[in-house]
XYZ file of C-alpha atoms in Angstrom:
519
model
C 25.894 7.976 -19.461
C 25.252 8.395 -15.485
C 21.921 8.340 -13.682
C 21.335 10.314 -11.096
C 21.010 9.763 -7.668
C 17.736 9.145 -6.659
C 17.561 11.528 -3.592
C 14.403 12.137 -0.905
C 12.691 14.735 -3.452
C 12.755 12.507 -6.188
C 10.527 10.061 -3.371
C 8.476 12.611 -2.706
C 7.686 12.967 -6.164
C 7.598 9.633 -6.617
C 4.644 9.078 -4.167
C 2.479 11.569 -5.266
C 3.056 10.626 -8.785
C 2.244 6.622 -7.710
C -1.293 8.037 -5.396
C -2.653 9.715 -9.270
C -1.307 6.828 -10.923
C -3.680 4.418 -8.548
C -6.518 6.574 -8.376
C -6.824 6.930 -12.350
C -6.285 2.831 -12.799
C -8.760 2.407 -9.799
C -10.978 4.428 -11.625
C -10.653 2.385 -15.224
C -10.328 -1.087 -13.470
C -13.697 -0.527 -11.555
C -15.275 0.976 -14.781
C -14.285 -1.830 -17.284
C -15.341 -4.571 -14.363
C -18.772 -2.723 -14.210
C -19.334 -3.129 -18.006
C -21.930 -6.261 -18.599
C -21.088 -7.881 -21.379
C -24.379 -8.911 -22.276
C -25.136 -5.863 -23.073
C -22.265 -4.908 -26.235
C -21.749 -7.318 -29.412
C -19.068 -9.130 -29.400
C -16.350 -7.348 -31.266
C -16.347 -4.604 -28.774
C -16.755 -7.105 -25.709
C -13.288 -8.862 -26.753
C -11.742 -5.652 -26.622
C -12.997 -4.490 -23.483
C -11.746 -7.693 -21.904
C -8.510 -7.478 -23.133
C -8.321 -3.615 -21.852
C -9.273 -4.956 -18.372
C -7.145 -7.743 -18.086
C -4.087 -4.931 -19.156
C -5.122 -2.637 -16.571
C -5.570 -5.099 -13.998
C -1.976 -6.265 -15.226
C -0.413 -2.617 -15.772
C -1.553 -2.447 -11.721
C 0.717 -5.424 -10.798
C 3.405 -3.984 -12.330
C 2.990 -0.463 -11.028
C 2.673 -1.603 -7.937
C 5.722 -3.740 -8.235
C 7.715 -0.698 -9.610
C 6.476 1.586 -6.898
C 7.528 -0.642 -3.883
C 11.071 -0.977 -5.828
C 11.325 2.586 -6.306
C 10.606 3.461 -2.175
C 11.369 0.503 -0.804
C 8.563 0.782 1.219
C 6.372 -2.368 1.471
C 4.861 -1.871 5.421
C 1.602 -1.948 3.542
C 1.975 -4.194 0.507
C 0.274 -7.091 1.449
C 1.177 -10.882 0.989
C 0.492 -11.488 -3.561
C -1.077 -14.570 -4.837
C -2.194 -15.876 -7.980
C -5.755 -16.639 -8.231
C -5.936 -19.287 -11.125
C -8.811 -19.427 -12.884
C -8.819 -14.998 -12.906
C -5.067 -15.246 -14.423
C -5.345 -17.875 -16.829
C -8.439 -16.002 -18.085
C -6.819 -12.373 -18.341
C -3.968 -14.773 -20.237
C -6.200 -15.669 -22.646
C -8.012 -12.599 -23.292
C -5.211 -10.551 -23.706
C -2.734 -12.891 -26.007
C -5.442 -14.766 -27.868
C -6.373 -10.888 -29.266
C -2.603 -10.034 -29.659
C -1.820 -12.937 -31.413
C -5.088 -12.900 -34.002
C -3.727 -8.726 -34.753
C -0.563 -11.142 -36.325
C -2.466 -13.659 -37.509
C -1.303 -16.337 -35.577
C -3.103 -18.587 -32.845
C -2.892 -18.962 -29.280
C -3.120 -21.778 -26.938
C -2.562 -21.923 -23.211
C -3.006 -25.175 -21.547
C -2.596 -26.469 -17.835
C -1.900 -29.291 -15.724
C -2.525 -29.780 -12.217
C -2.711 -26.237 -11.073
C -4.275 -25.057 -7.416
C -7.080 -23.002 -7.300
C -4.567 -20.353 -5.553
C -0.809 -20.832 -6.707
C 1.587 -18.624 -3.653
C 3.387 -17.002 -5.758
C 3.493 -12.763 -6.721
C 1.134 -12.388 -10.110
C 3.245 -9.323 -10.998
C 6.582 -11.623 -11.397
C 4.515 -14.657 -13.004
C 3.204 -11.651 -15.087
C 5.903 -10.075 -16.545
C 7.885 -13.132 -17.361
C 4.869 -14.684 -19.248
C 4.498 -10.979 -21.520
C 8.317 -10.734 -22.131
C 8.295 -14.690 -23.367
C 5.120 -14.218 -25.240
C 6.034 -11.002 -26.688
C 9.332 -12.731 -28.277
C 7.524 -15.589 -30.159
C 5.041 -13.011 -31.250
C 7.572 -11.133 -32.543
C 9.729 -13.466 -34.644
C 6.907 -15.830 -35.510
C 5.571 -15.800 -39.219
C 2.485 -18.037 -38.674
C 1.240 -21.012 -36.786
C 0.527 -20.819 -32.612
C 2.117 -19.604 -30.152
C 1.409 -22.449 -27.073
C 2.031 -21.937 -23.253
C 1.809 -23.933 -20.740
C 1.297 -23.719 -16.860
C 1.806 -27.033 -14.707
C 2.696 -27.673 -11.111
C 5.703 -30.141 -10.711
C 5.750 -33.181 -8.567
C 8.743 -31.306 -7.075
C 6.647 -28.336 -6.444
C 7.481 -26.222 -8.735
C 5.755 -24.042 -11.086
C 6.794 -24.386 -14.881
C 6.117 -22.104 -17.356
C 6.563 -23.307 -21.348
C 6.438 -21.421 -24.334
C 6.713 -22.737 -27.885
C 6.304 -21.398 -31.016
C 6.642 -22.305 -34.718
C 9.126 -20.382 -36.208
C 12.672 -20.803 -37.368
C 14.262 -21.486 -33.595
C 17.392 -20.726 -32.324
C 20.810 -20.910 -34.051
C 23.865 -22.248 -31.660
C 24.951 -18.762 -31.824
C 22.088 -16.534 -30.465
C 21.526 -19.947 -27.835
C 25.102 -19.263 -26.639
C 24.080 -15.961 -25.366
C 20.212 -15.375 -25.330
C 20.177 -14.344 -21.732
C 22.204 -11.334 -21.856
C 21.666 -7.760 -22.819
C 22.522 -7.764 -26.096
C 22.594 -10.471 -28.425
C 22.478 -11.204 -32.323
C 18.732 -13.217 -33.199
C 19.580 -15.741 -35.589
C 15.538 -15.858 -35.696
C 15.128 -12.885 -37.607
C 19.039 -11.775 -38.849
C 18.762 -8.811 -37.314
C 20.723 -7.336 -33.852
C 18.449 -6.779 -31.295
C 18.602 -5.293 -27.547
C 17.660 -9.064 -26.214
C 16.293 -7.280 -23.126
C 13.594 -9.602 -23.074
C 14.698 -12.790 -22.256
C 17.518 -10.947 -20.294
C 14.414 -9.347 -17.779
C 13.463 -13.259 -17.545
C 16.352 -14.359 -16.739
C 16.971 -11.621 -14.272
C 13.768 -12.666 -12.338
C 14.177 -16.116 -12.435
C 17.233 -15.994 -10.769
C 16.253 -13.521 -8.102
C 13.328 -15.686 -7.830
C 15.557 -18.904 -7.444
C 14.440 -20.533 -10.352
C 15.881 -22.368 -13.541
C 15.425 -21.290 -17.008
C 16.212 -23.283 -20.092
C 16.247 -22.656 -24.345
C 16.483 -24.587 -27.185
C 14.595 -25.997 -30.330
C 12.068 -28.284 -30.706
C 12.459 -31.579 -33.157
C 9.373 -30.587 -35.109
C 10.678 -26.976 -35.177
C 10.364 -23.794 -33.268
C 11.665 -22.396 -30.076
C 11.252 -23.978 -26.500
C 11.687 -21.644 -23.345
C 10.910 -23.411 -20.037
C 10.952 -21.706 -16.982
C 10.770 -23.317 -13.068
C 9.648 -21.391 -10.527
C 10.148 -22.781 -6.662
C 6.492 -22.718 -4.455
C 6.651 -22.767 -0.956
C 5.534 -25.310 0.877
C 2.025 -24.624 1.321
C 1.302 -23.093 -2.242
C -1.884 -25.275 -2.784
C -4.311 -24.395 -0.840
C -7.884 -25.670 -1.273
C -11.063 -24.047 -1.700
C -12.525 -22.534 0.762
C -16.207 -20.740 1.319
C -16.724 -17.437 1.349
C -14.909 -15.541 4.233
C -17.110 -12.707 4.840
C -20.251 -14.974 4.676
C -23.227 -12.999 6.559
C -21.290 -10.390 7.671
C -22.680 -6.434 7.151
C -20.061 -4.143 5.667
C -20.255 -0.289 5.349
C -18.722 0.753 2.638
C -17.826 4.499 2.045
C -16.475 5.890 -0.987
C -17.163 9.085 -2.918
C -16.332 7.283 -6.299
C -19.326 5.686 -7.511
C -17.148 3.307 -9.258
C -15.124 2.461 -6.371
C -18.493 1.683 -4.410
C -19.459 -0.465 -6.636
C -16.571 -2.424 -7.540
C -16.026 -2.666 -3.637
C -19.555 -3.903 -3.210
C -19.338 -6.585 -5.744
C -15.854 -7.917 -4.220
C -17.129 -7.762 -0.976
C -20.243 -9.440 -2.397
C -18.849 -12.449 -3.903
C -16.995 -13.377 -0.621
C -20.396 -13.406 0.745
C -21.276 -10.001 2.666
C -24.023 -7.676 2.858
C -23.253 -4.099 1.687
C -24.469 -0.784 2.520
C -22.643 2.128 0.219
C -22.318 5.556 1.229
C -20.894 8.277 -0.909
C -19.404 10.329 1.655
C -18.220 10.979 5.649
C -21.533 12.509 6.499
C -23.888 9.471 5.122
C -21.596 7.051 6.960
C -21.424 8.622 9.877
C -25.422 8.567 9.780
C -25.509 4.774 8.346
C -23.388 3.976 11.476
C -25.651 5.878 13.905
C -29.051 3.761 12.382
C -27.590 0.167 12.210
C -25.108 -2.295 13.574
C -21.767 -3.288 10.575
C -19.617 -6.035 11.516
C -17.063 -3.207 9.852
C -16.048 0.089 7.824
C -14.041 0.520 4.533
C -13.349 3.720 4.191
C -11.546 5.500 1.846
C -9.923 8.631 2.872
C -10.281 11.325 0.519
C -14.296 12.456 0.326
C -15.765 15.692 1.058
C -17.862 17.231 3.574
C -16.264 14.937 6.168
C -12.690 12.657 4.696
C -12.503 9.476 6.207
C -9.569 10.597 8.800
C -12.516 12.564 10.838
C -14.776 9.923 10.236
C -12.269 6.974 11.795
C -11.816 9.883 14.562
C -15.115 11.006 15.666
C -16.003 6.350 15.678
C -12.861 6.340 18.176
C -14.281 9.303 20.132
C -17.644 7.612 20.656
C -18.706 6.762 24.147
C -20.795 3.468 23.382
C -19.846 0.390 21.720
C -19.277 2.168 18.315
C -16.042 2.901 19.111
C -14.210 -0.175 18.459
C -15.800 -0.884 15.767
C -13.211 -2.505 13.289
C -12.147 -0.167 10.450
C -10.160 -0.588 6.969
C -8.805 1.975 5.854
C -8.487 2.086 1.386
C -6.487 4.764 0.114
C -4.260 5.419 -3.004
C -1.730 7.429 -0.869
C 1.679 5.381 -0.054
C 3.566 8.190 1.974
C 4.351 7.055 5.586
C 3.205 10.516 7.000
C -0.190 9.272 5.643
C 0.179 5.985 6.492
C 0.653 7.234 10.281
C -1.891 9.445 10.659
C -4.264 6.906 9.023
C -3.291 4.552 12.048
C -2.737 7.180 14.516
C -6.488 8.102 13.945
C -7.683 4.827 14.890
C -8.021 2.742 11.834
C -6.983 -1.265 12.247
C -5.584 -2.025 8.746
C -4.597 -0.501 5.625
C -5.710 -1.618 1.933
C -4.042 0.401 -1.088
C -5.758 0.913 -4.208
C -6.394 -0.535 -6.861
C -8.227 -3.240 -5.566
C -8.395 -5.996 -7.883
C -8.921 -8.840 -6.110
C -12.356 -10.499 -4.038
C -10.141 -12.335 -1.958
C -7.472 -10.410 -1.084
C -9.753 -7.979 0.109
C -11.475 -10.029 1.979
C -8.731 -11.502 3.520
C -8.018 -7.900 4.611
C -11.287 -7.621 6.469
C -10.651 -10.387 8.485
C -7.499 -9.166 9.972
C -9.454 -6.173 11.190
C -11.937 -8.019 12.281
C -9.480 -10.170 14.617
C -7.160 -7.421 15.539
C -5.443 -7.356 18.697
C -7.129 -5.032 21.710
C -6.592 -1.497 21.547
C -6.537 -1.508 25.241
C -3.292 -3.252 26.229
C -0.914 -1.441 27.858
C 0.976 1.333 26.706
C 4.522 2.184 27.303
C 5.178 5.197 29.692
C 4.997 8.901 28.130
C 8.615 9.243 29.920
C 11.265 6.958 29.815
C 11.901 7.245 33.840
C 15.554 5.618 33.216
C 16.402 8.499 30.672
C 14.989 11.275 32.693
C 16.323 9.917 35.621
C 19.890 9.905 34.258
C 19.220 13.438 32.304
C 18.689 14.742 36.245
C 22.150 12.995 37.853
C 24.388 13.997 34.950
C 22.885 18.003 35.950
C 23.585 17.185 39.415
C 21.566 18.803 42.612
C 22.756 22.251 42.156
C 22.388 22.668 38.422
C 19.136 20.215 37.961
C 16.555 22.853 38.750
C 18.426 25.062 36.445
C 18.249 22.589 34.051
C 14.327 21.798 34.258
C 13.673 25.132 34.047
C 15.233 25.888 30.789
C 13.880 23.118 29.436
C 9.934 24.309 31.035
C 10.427 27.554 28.690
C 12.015 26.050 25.759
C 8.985 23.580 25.683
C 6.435 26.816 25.934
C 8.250 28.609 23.226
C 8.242 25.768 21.284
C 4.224 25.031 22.170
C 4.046 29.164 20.835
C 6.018 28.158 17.702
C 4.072 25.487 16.501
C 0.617 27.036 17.404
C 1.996 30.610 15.123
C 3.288 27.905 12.457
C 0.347 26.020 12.184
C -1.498 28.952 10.707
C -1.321 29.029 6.878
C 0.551 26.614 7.254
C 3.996 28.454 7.421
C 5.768 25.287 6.413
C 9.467 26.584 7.130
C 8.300 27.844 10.544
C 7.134 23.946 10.731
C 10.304 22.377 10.095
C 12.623 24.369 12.763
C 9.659 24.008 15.308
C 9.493 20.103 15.316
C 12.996 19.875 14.462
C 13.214 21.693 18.168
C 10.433 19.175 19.583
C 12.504 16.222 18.478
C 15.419 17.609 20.265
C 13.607 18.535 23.319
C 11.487 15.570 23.641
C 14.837 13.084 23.145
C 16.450 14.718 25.741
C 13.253 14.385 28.478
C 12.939 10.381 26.794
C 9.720 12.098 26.089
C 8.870 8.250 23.047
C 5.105 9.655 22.064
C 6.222 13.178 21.389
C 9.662 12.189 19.795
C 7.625 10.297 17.415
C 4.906 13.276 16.595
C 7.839 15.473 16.196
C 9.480 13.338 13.309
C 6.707 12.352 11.317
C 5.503 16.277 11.381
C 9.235 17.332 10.591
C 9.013 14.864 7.900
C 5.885 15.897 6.351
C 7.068 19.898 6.246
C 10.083 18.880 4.356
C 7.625 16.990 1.507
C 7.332 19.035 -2.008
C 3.823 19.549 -1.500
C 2.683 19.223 2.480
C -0.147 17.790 2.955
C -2.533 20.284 5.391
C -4.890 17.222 6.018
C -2.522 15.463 7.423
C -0.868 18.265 9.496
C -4.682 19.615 11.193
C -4.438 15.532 11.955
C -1.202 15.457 13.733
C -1.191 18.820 15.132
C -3.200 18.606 17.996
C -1.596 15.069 19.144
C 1.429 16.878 19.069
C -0.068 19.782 21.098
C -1.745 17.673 23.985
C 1.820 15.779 24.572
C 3.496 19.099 24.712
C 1.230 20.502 27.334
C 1.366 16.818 29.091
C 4.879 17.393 28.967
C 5.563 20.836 30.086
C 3.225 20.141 32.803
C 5.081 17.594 33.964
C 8.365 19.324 33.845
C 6.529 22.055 35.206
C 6.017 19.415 38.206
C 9.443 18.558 38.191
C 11.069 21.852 38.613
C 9.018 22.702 41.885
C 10.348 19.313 43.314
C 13.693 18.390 41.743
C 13.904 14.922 42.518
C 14.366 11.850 40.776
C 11.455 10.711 38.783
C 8.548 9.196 40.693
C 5.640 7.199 40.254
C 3.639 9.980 41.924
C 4.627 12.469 39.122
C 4.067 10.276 36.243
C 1.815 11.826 33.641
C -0.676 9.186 31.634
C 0.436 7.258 29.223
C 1.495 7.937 25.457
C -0.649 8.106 22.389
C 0.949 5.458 20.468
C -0.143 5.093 16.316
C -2.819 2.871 17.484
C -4.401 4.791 19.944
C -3.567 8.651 18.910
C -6.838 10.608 18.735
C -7.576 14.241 19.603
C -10.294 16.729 17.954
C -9.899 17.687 14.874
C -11.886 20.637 13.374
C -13.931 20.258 10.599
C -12.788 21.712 7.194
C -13.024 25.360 6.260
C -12.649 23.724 2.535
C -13.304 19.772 2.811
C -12.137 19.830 -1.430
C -9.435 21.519 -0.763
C -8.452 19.549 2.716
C -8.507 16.343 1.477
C -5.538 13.871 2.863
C -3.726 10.735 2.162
């Protein structure tokens, strides 16, 4: 049987599929996180755990599969395992599965970091496919795992059970696809073990089988650490600091406030663009978190009206949280004027505040940007034309510029997204043949976005006029050009490019914010 090719549609699809998949577990992770257990008996409590520590582990691996499936990971951001949070979503989740079979479960440690460097999405899928196996040829007794860091820094990984073990036959080839279970006498798939193995080895580990002397199975697993894997607790990184936070989720707010909380911050939640917008004009925040799709006003105008403002508001340090993956998005997120990205689900306190601080010591916006034309390129454009064919030459390229300006204006309306494609596929042309970097780069990511399954308009109105201004910067210029035909000069140099991190232009407010919304 052949799989298909996984072509750029299938991406597209891909994407959109992975933004509803995060928004729905963002949803159930903040709601099962918001539950207090002091206020349900205890039956239903254990089950409530064990559905959050799922979810919070069904977002690892989505997340995992997602950044597989693109190959995308310019916002994924560095994975660790926060110990005493795993060990107890361990626990809640197999001490439950286990009693269902009526067996027991133990998990036990040894010398484990507070924070162990390593992704919780690989440590968690090789702990549920080992787990799952001894729960599923075990008869009675316990199931016991245990987590220990080596003297040779290494993380090992144990799992025993009770059962019958492993005959020399099914040990002679556990780790493949298919193998016969002397456990159980029955043929089975083996994909199990084979997905450990699998990960273990791209992970440059060891794994090891055999039988205990008192009975039962033994699978160890190492697992290298880098070098500094252990580091020690620290305080609170966001201690004192005041954090808007605006999200039209109620649950997101306030699973966002009580992260943000715990690393120490003070939290004012808004529900929309408007209230923050009016927070922001009444008090001073250290910062914004914003997600990006609310009404009334979605966080892209929000981040662009901050970046507009004439006093001190404007660099105000912004983090943009969305559920959206695509790199349009992604672009016009930046290109608006926020410092950092965060995807949903959030699931972790420190994490996100680890995020905060990297907008909060970003770089300055106001070093210098590269030159809106490449003066080598246009300089060379001009002496391959030659004196008697250069004017010629600008002055085809003045109306093809205009016509194109025309196109895109006439496309934009609806939008026609066909009448999108040829017009920036023309832009890109054009603007690679003046060395024309800013508007090269508007071109593409517009050309890219018309060719998506479903277009996103928010993200278009966004671009549009960025891509407008450096057309008319542009055709002025040429314009310039054309009356004087000489080799580029400083004197004719227009300002400087709108690179991602400082793109803004006006952007209209929404005929239909609902209907508008963007990444």
């Amino acid at each position: 049987m052949s799989i298909p090719a996984f072509g750029p549609q299938d991406a597209q699809t891909v994407t959109l599929l992975g933004h509803d998949l995060r928004a729905a577990l963002s949803e159930v992770i903040g709601g099962l996180r918001l539950i207090d257990p002091a206020d349900i008996p205890a039956h239903p409590r254990a089950q409530i755990a064990r559905a959050r520590a799922s979810s919070e582990a069904l977002a690892l691996l989505l997340e995992q599969a997602l950044t597989l499936l693109l190959g995308d990971t310019s916002t994924v951001p560095p994975q660790h395992i926060q110990t005493a949070d795993f060990l107890q979503s361990i626990t809640l989740r197999w001490n439950a599965r286990t009693a269902e079979h009526g067996l027991s479960f133990s998990l036990d440690t040894e010398d484990l970091p507070p924070q162990i460097a390593l992704d919780p999405a690989l440590v968690e899928r090789i702990l549920a496919n080992l787990l799952g196996n001894a729960l599923k040829y075990v008869d009675s007794g316990c199931i016991r795992c245990t987590l220990r860091a080596t003297a040779d820094n290494q993380l090992q990984i144990a799992v025993q059970d009770q059962g019958k073990g492993f005959s020399p036959a099914t040990l002679s080839r556990l780790f493949t696809c298919n193998n016969y279970d002397a456990q159980s006498d029955k043929t089975g798939s083996g994909l199990g073990l084979y997905i450990v193995w699998d990960m273990v080895e791209r992970a440059g580990g060891q794994i090891t089988a055999g039988n205990n002397a008192a009975g039962g199975a033994e699978i160890i697993v190492h697992l290298p650490l880098p070098a500094a894997a252990m580091p020690q607790t620290s305080p609170p990184l966001l201690q004192n600091l005041r954090l808007l936070v605006a999200d039209d989720s109620e649950t997101g707010r306030l699973l966002l406030t009580n992260l943000l909380t715990l690393q120490g911050a003070q939290i004012t939640a808004v529900a929309d663009g408007v209230q923050a917008l009016d927070q922001l004009g009444r008090a001073r925040f250290d910062a914004l978190l914003i997600d990006i799709e609310m009404p009334q006003l979605n966080g892209l105008e929000v981040i662009d009206r901050i970046r507009k403002h004439p006093g001190a508001l404007a660099r105000l340090p912004i983090l943009a949280i969305t559920a959206y993956q695509m790199r349009a998005n992604k672009t016009a997120i930046l290109a608006a004027g926020a410092d950092g990205l965060l995807c949903k689900p959030v699931l972790d306190d420190k994490q996100l505040a680890e995020a905060v601080m990297q907008v909060l010591h970003r770089t300055d916006k106001a070093t210098a940007a590269p030159p809106q034309i490449e003066p080598s390129q246009f300089e060379q454009l001009l002496k391959m034309a030659g004196p008697q064919v250069a004017n010629e030459l600008l002055h085809h390229l003045h109306e093809d510029l205009r016509a194109a300006e025309r196109g895109l204006l006439a496309a934009s309306h609806g939008p026609d997204w066909p009448a999108v494609r040829r017009q920036s596929h023309v832009m890109i042309a054009l603007a690679g043949t003046a060395g024309a970097t800013a508007l090269h780069q508007l071109a593409k990511v517009i050309n890219d976005l018309a060719h998506q399954a479903t277009p996103d308009r928010g993200t278009f109105r966004t671009l549009l006029p960025q891509a407008l201004e450096q057309l008319d910067m542009l055709i002025h210029f040429v314009s310039q050009q054309t009356l004087t035909p000489a080799l580029l000069t400083p004197a004719l140099s227009i300002p400087p490019l709108l690179t991602p991190a400082n793109l803004t232009s006006p952007i209209s407010p929404p005929s239909n914010a609902r209907g508008e919304e963007t990444a």
